[in-house]
Amino acid sequence: MPVPQVFITSDLDTFKVKALLWANTFKDVCYFDSNHHDDPYSVFDIFIAAGASEKLTLAAGNAFKQLEDFLKDHTGYIPGYLSYDLKNELESLESNNPDKLNFPDLYFFIPENTILIKGDEVQIHGTNPEGTWEIISNYMIPIPTVSRPVNISSRFTRTEYEQTVTEIKGHIQRGDIYEINFCQEFYSDDAEIDPLNTFLRLNKISPTPFSSYLKLDQHYIISATPERFLSRKGQKLISQPIKGTSARNSDVQKDEEQKKNLQADEKELAENVMIVDLVRNDLTKSAKPGTVKVEELFGLYSFKQVHQLISTVVCERKEGLSNTQIIANTFPMGSMTGAPKISAMILAEHYERSKRGVYSGAVGYFGPNGDFDFNVIIRTLLYNNENKYLSFHTGGAITFDSDPALEYDESLLKAEAIIEVLRE
């Protein structure tokens, strides 16, 4: 295989935009941006894959097995996504809610070109790294075109949402579940957007450590997610569930109060503990006995729109398990289901009004050395350019102590950055 070449950039933020503009000329694109967040488990600041020499697009059924075979046959960086509805091949579950996005349930591709950026070093792998460097360096950043605002509708009114939360609390009181992640869809049936410009605006408004842009021909994932689902680094597995959200405040003193209130909120702490316990249980299936531990509990992390409570659960990988098996053992992520996991997913399917699809799945990559890293697809726009259907979900953890009105307000808070982008 051709040896990658390393170049030095003196202006990372400009170069990455130019590189993404260049990559977007291909039908298959995957872009990850850490947005300068310090993360001990990331191996690069920016990853770009452009063009597909081969790809795997599947519906749920035997997708994990076919993915395992695909990974055995290929090396290098292999980006792609796993949709939430792959749950149906892991458990006796169904997804019968309406779906107008029509994404494949699983998609991975072998890139023709990859660009890895760490600090000021740009590593380009492809048939002509020097030519790619020259093209990107000389790329002219166009003036963004003005898009008409997108009219957004919701599957629930406030009253309907609050009534549904009350019904779900009835299941908790009866002992059917302890916690559930209940989601609602915001959508537009006739949206005309420039997906790349929309991503660039979203990434500016809400720069998060796992921001991603994925293009599969006419399907787009435009994401400002702050959450890591699962990563492997050597023999170590890492999961970082988020539970606990508070709005930012422009007043510094009030913002500090928001942080303290979040750290002292018994409901938010209880949500986090429940999901940490679920993640610990999931990781046990892939761990050497006795190695599962909570590396950080209730870590407070601040982003541009919100403060979040993030916990870190780790373990040592059990010998003999493939990466596909490790992911299947924990999929879907507990932060997007609830506990007990299967009961929560059954109730979510019953009460939600649209198919989740890619939402609450995972975008990420498999690396050449056996490592992998996948995020959680939240705070994410999904767009089908063929039928002009645009969608994004927001959700929240419903527990015994949930206030239906506050849960609705939290779902709107999580949608703020996306709504702001679409109204520009």
XYZ file of C-alpha atoms in Angstrom:
424
model
C 0.000 0.000 0.000
C 1.195 3.568 -0.654
C 2.995 5.173 2.293
C 1.126 8.173 3.801
C 2.871 11.533 3.649
C 2.985 14.141 6.399
C 2.552 17.864 5.833
C 2.490 20.822 8.230
C -0.337 23.359 8.378
C 0.037 26.777 9.959
C -3.729 27.401 10.061
C -5.619 24.302 11.177
C -9.095 25.832 11.283
C -8.870 27.113 7.707
C -7.244 23.936 6.398
C -9.888 21.644 7.876
C -12.685 23.621 6.181
C -10.861 23.473 2.852
C -10.225 19.743 3.298
C -13.883 19.102 4.048
C -14.977 21.118 1.024
C -12.654 19.011 -1.120
C -13.859 15.751 0.456
C -17.483 16.714 -0.124
C -16.973 16.441 -3.888
C -17.014 12.641 -3.380
C -20.199 10.568 -2.945
C -18.956 8.963 0.279
C -17.508 11.173 3.009
C -16.880 10.833 6.729
C -15.504 13.662 8.881
C -14.778 13.733 12.631
C -13.735 16.870 14.497
C -12.738 17.058 18.183
C -12.954 20.889 18.065
C -9.845 21.331 20.208
C -11.329 19.397 23.152
C -8.684 17.586 25.167
C -9.430 13.850 25.153
C -6.944 11.230 26.401
C -8.609 8.490 24.329
C -8.592 10.174 20.895
C -5.733 9.457 18.492
C -6.327 12.449 16.219
C -7.934 15.899 16.241
C -9.575 15.548 12.828
C -10.249 12.569 10.588
C -11.447 12.806 6.991
C -12.304 9.927 4.663
C -13.228 10.722 1.051
C -14.321 8.383 -1.707
C -15.163 4.701 -1.365
C -13.289 1.904 -3.103
C -15.706 -0.541 -1.490
C -18.680 -0.206 0.861
C -21.062 -2.222 2.974
C -24.708 -1.081 3.202
C -27.114 -3.388 5.020
C -30.491 -3.743 6.648
C -30.818 -5.335 10.072
C -30.946 -9.113 10.016
C -27.420 -10.465 9.733
C -25.592 -7.152 9.672
C -23.144 -7.714 12.548
C -21.944 -11.001 11.035
C -21.476 -9.399 7.609
C -19.635 -6.483 9.207
C -17.293 -8.920 10.951
C -16.518 -10.609 7.614
C -15.996 -7.190 5.990
C -13.482 -6.191 8.672
C -11.585 -9.473 8.278
C -11.153 -8.783 4.562
C -9.942 -5.168 4.880
C -7.387 -3.144 6.792
C -6.795 0.547 7.399
C -9.251 3.109 8.703
C -12.838 1.985 8.063
C -15.476 4.616 8.930
C -19.242 4.255 9.037
C -22.289 4.013 11.269
C -24.574 1.594 13.099
C -28.269 2.481 13.345
C -30.303 2.060 16.520
C -32.561 -0.478 14.802
C -29.794 -3.071 14.678
C -31.198 -3.854 18.127
C -33.721 -6.019 16.277
C -31.102 -8.589 15.303
C -29.619 -8.664 18.805
C -32.905 -9.130 20.665
C -36.508 -10.111 19.835
C -37.527 -6.533 19.067
C -39.239 -4.659 16.240
C -39.237 -1.180 14.722
C -42.631 -0.441 13.184
C -42.887 3.333 13.580
C -42.905 5.487 10.413
C -39.564 6.149 8.689
C -39.216 8.818 5.996
C -35.420 9.074 6.045
C -34.725 5.595 4.626
C -31.106 5.274 5.710
C -29.469 1.827 5.589
C -29.248 0.223 9.033
C -25.491 -0.237 8.694
C -22.936 1.471 6.473
C -19.123 1.260 6.341
C -16.675 1.999 3.551
C -13.051 1.590 2.536
C -11.763 5.123 1.844
C -9.875 6.027 -1.302
C -8.321 8.904 0.653
C -7.809 9.498 4.364
C -6.546 12.602 6.145
C -5.534 12.453 9.813
C -4.692 15.688 11.615
C -2.999 15.925 15.008
C -1.801 19.359 16.098
C -0.281 20.955 13.021
C 0.601 17.634 11.338
C -1.517 16.519 8.391
C -1.114 12.867 7.351
C -2.547 12.119 3.909
C -3.029 8.577 2.640
C -4.111 7.959 -0.955
C -2.822 7.496 -4.480
C -1.416 11.032 -4.690
C -0.884 12.673 -1.257
C 1.142 15.588 -2.641
C -1.505 16.342 -5.256
C -4.248 16.182 -2.620
C -2.275 18.553 -0.368
C -1.844 21.045 -3.201
C -5.506 20.925 -4.214
C -6.716 21.449 -0.639
C -4.168 24.180 0.128
C -5.279 26.166 -2.924
C -9.008 25.566 -2.383
C -11.081 28.722 -2.342
C -13.665 28.837 0.447
C -16.869 30.057 -1.224
C -19.223 32.577 0.312
C -22.059 30.514 1.818
C -25.299 30.691 -0.103
C -28.375 31.973 1.701
C -30.851 29.209 2.420
C -34.494 29.774 3.157
C -35.411 29.014 6.794
C -36.687 25.510 7.434
C -40.142 25.164 8.982
C -39.974 22.573 11.733
C -42.871 20.482 13.052
C -42.973 18.079 15.981
C -44.604 14.682 16.436
C -45.854 15.791 19.872
C -47.511 18.928 21.201
C -46.363 20.019 24.649
C -49.553 18.603 26.168
C -49.159 15.272 24.371
C -45.522 15.006 25.401
C -46.283 15.701 29.046
C -49.190 13.231 29.036
C -46.911 10.557 27.558
C -44.268 11.174 30.226
C -46.989 10.759 32.854
C -48.020 7.434 31.286
C -44.387 6.268 31.220
C -44.043 7.162 34.901
C -46.941 4.787 35.501
C -44.770 1.949 34.135
C -41.989 2.986 36.498
C -44.349 3.023 39.455
C -45.515 -0.491 38.529
C -41.921 -1.712 38.353
C -41.846 -2.409 34.586
C -38.717 -0.248 34.219
C -36.516 2.016 36.342
C -35.661 4.536 33.647
C -36.329 5.106 29.954
C -34.892 7.425 27.342
C -37.997 8.813 25.663
C -37.495 10.703 22.375
C -39.506 12.921 20.086
C -38.889 13.786 16.439
C -38.749 17.269 14.937
C -39.027 17.218 11.162
C -39.634 18.993 7.858
C -41.260 17.325 4.846
C -39.929 19.876 2.355
C -36.503 21.031 3.492
C -33.941 22.382 1.068
C -30.600 22.784 2.788
C -26.952 22.780 1.846
C -25.827 19.906 4.099
C -22.168 20.908 4.289
C -22.846 24.575 5.058
C -25.411 23.455 7.618
C -22.773 21.290 9.300
C -20.204 24.101 9.287
C -22.713 26.467 10.922
C -23.750 23.861 13.482
C -20.121 23.086 14.300
C -19.512 26.788 14.866
C -22.573 27.264 17.071
C -22.087 23.992 18.962
C -18.470 22.749 18.770
C -18.392 19.382 20.528
C -15.689 16.707 20.913
C -17.404 14.149 18.675
C -18.795 16.353 15.920
C -19.249 14.458 12.684
C -20.398 14.827 9.098
C -21.212 11.757 7.044
C -22.400 11.688 3.452
C -23.719 8.539 1.836
C -24.715 9.717 -1.635
C -28.054 11.488 -0.902
C -28.116 10.742 2.847
C -26.435 13.033 5.388
C -25.573 12.851 9.085
C -24.875 16.343 10.487
C -23.889 15.951 14.118
C -22.825 17.994 17.134
C -22.792 15.108 19.574
C -20.803 15.430 22.819
C -21.009 11.735 23.754
C -18.721 8.759 23.240
C -20.461 5.390 22.979
C -17.549 2.980 23.012
C -13.864 3.068 22.247
C -11.078 0.529 22.229
C -7.500 1.587 22.880
C -5.211 -1.409 22.937
C -6.829 -3.860 25.353
C -8.805 -1.139 27.151
C -12.502 -0.503 26.434
C -13.979 2.884 27.313
C -17.615 4.020 27.498
C -18.657 7.547 28.555
C -22.425 7.823 29.074
C -24.029 11.247 29.512
C -26.924 11.750 31.884
C -27.547 15.152 33.448
C -28.064 18.373 31.514
C -28.234 22.046 32.453
C -28.415 25.187 30.312
C -25.499 27.622 30.112
C -25.904 31.229 31.266
C -24.130 34.228 29.762
C -23.674 35.663 33.266
C -20.524 34.058 34.700
C -21.801 33.943 38.282
C -25.169 32.466 37.266
C -23.394 29.968 35.024
C -21.357 28.771 38.006
C -24.597 28.406 39.977
C -26.019 26.292 37.146
C -23.026 23.983 37.389
C -23.321 23.635 41.163
C -27.056 23.007 40.923
C -26.488 20.277 38.330
C -23.864 18.583 40.495
C -26.279 18.639 43.445
C -29.431 17.600 41.566
C -30.475 14.248 43.063
C -32.648 13.327 40.067
C -29.836 13.965 37.559
C -27.326 12.071 39.717
C -29.721 9.132 40.062
C -30.193 9.025 36.246
C -26.442 8.944 35.775
C -25.910 6.170 38.331
C -28.615 3.974 36.754
C -27.010 4.200 33.331
C -23.499 3.715 34.722
C -24.716 0.480 36.327
C -26.234 -0.605 33.000
C -23.007 0.183 31.121
C -20.970 -1.711 33.720
C -23.228 -4.714 33.180
C -22.922 -4.450 29.378
C -19.134 -4.196 29.532
C -18.933 -7.253 31.768
C -19.841 -9.369 28.714
C -16.620 -8.227 27.004
C -14.333 -7.815 30.024
C -11.679 -9.833 31.754
C -13.193 -10.804 35.117
C -12.803 -8.114 37.766
C -11.579 -5.360 35.417
C -14.769 -3.290 35.000
C -14.462 -0.037 36.943
C -15.825 3.503 37.005
C -12.887 5.730 36.156
C -14.881 8.939 36.663
C -18.362 9.419 38.134
C -20.397 12.606 37.540
C -17.647 14.417 35.644
C -18.849 17.951 34.889
C -18.155 19.046 31.296
C -19.209 22.375 29.824
C -20.085 22.929 26.175
C -21.269 26.027 24.370
C -24.997 25.411 25.006
C -25.083 23.089 28.015
C -23.321 21.628 31.039
C -23.327 17.808 31.170
C -22.612 15.096 33.710
C -20.402 12.481 32.036
C -19.171 9.277 33.645
C -16.364 7.067 32.340
C -16.583 3.282 32.635
C -13.635 1.123 31.531
C -12.510 -2.493 31.440
C -9.855 -4.773 29.982
C -10.940 -6.703 26.874
C -11.590 -10.417 27.236
C -9.360 -12.495 24.957
C -10.927 -14.016 21.845
C -13.618 -11.400 21.267
C -13.723 -9.566 17.943
C -14.457 -5.850 17.759
C -17.851 -6.595 16.238
C -18.741 -8.875 19.152
C -17.611 -6.244 21.671
C -19.853 -3.621 20.076
C -22.805 -6.013 19.799
C -22.461 -6.830 23.513
C -23.147 -3.190 24.424
C -25.436 -2.061 21.590
C -27.521 0.064 21.645
C -25.870 2.260 24.263
C -27.575 2.330 27.655
C -27.776 6.122 27.774
C -30.261 5.979 24.872
C -32.367 3.059 26.101
C -32.942 2.937 29.828
C -33.061 0.108 32.338
C -33.796 -2.730 32.205
C -32.623 -2.355 28.644
C -34.968 -4.626 26.697
C -38.100 -3.519 28.563
C -37.136 0.122 28.027
C -36.656 -0.410 24.280
C -40.054 -2.120 23.991
C -41.777 0.797 25.737
C -39.847 3.367 23.694
C -41.092 1.718 20.506
C -44.643 1.853 21.880
C -44.685 5.501 22.961
C -42.490 7.147 20.331
C -44.111 8.165 17.052
C -41.303 7.734 14.538
C -38.548 5.236 13.846
C -35.252 6.267 15.406
C -33.145 4.819 12.604
C -29.693 6.397 12.668
C -30.608 8.570 15.668
C -29.221 7.052 18.892
C -27.033 4.754 16.826
C -23.302 5.389 16.473
C -20.899 6.930 13.944
C -17.235 6.052 14.152
C -14.339 4.085 12.701
C -12.291 0.926 13.007
C -8.543 1.586 12.966
C -5.689 -0.365 11.348
C -4.247 -1.433 14.719
C -7.439 -3.033 16.047
C -8.666 0.057 17.915
C -12.032 1.691 17.290
C -13.990 4.734 18.433
C -17.733 5.417 18.122
C -19.894 8.317 19.252
C -23.581 8.466 20.162
C -25.762 10.025 17.474
C -27.546 12.758 19.423
C -27.817 16.532 18.765
C -27.855 15.442 15.127
C -29.626 16.434 11.909
C -30.469 13.640 9.484
C -31.302 14.607 5.914
C -32.475 12.744 2.822
C -31.663 15.051 -0.071
C -33.652 12.905 -2.499
C -37.060 13.338 -0.855
C -36.091 16.557 1.024
C -36.997 15.048 4.385
C -35.128 16.471 7.376
C -35.295 15.088 10.901
C -33.775 15.391 14.326
C -34.749 13.799 17.618
C -34.207 14.885 21.181
C -34.736 12.756 24.223
C -34.396 12.627 27.963
C -34.250 10.122 30.777
C -37.618 9.597 32.436
C -37.457 8.387 36.035
C -39.854 8.193 38.989
C -38.950 11.786 39.941
C -39.376 13.284 36.454
C -41.493 16.407 36.106
C -43.274 16.163 32.696
C -43.091 19.921 32.056
C -39.376 20.067 32.860
C -38.720 17.029 30.674
C -40.343 18.814 27.737
C -38.261 21.935 28.411
C -35.087 19.832 28.476
C -35.950 18.283 25.120
C -36.210 21.799 23.648
C -32.930 22.852 25.267
C -31.150 19.976 23.521
C -32.645 21.091 20.193
C -31.621 24.757 20.520
C -28.404 24.675 18.480
C -30.030 22.788 15.570
C -33.108 25.021 15.548
C -30.857 28.097 15.533
C -28.983 26.779 12.488
C -32.187 25.990 10.592
C -33.691 29.419 11.286
C -30.673 31.339 9.996
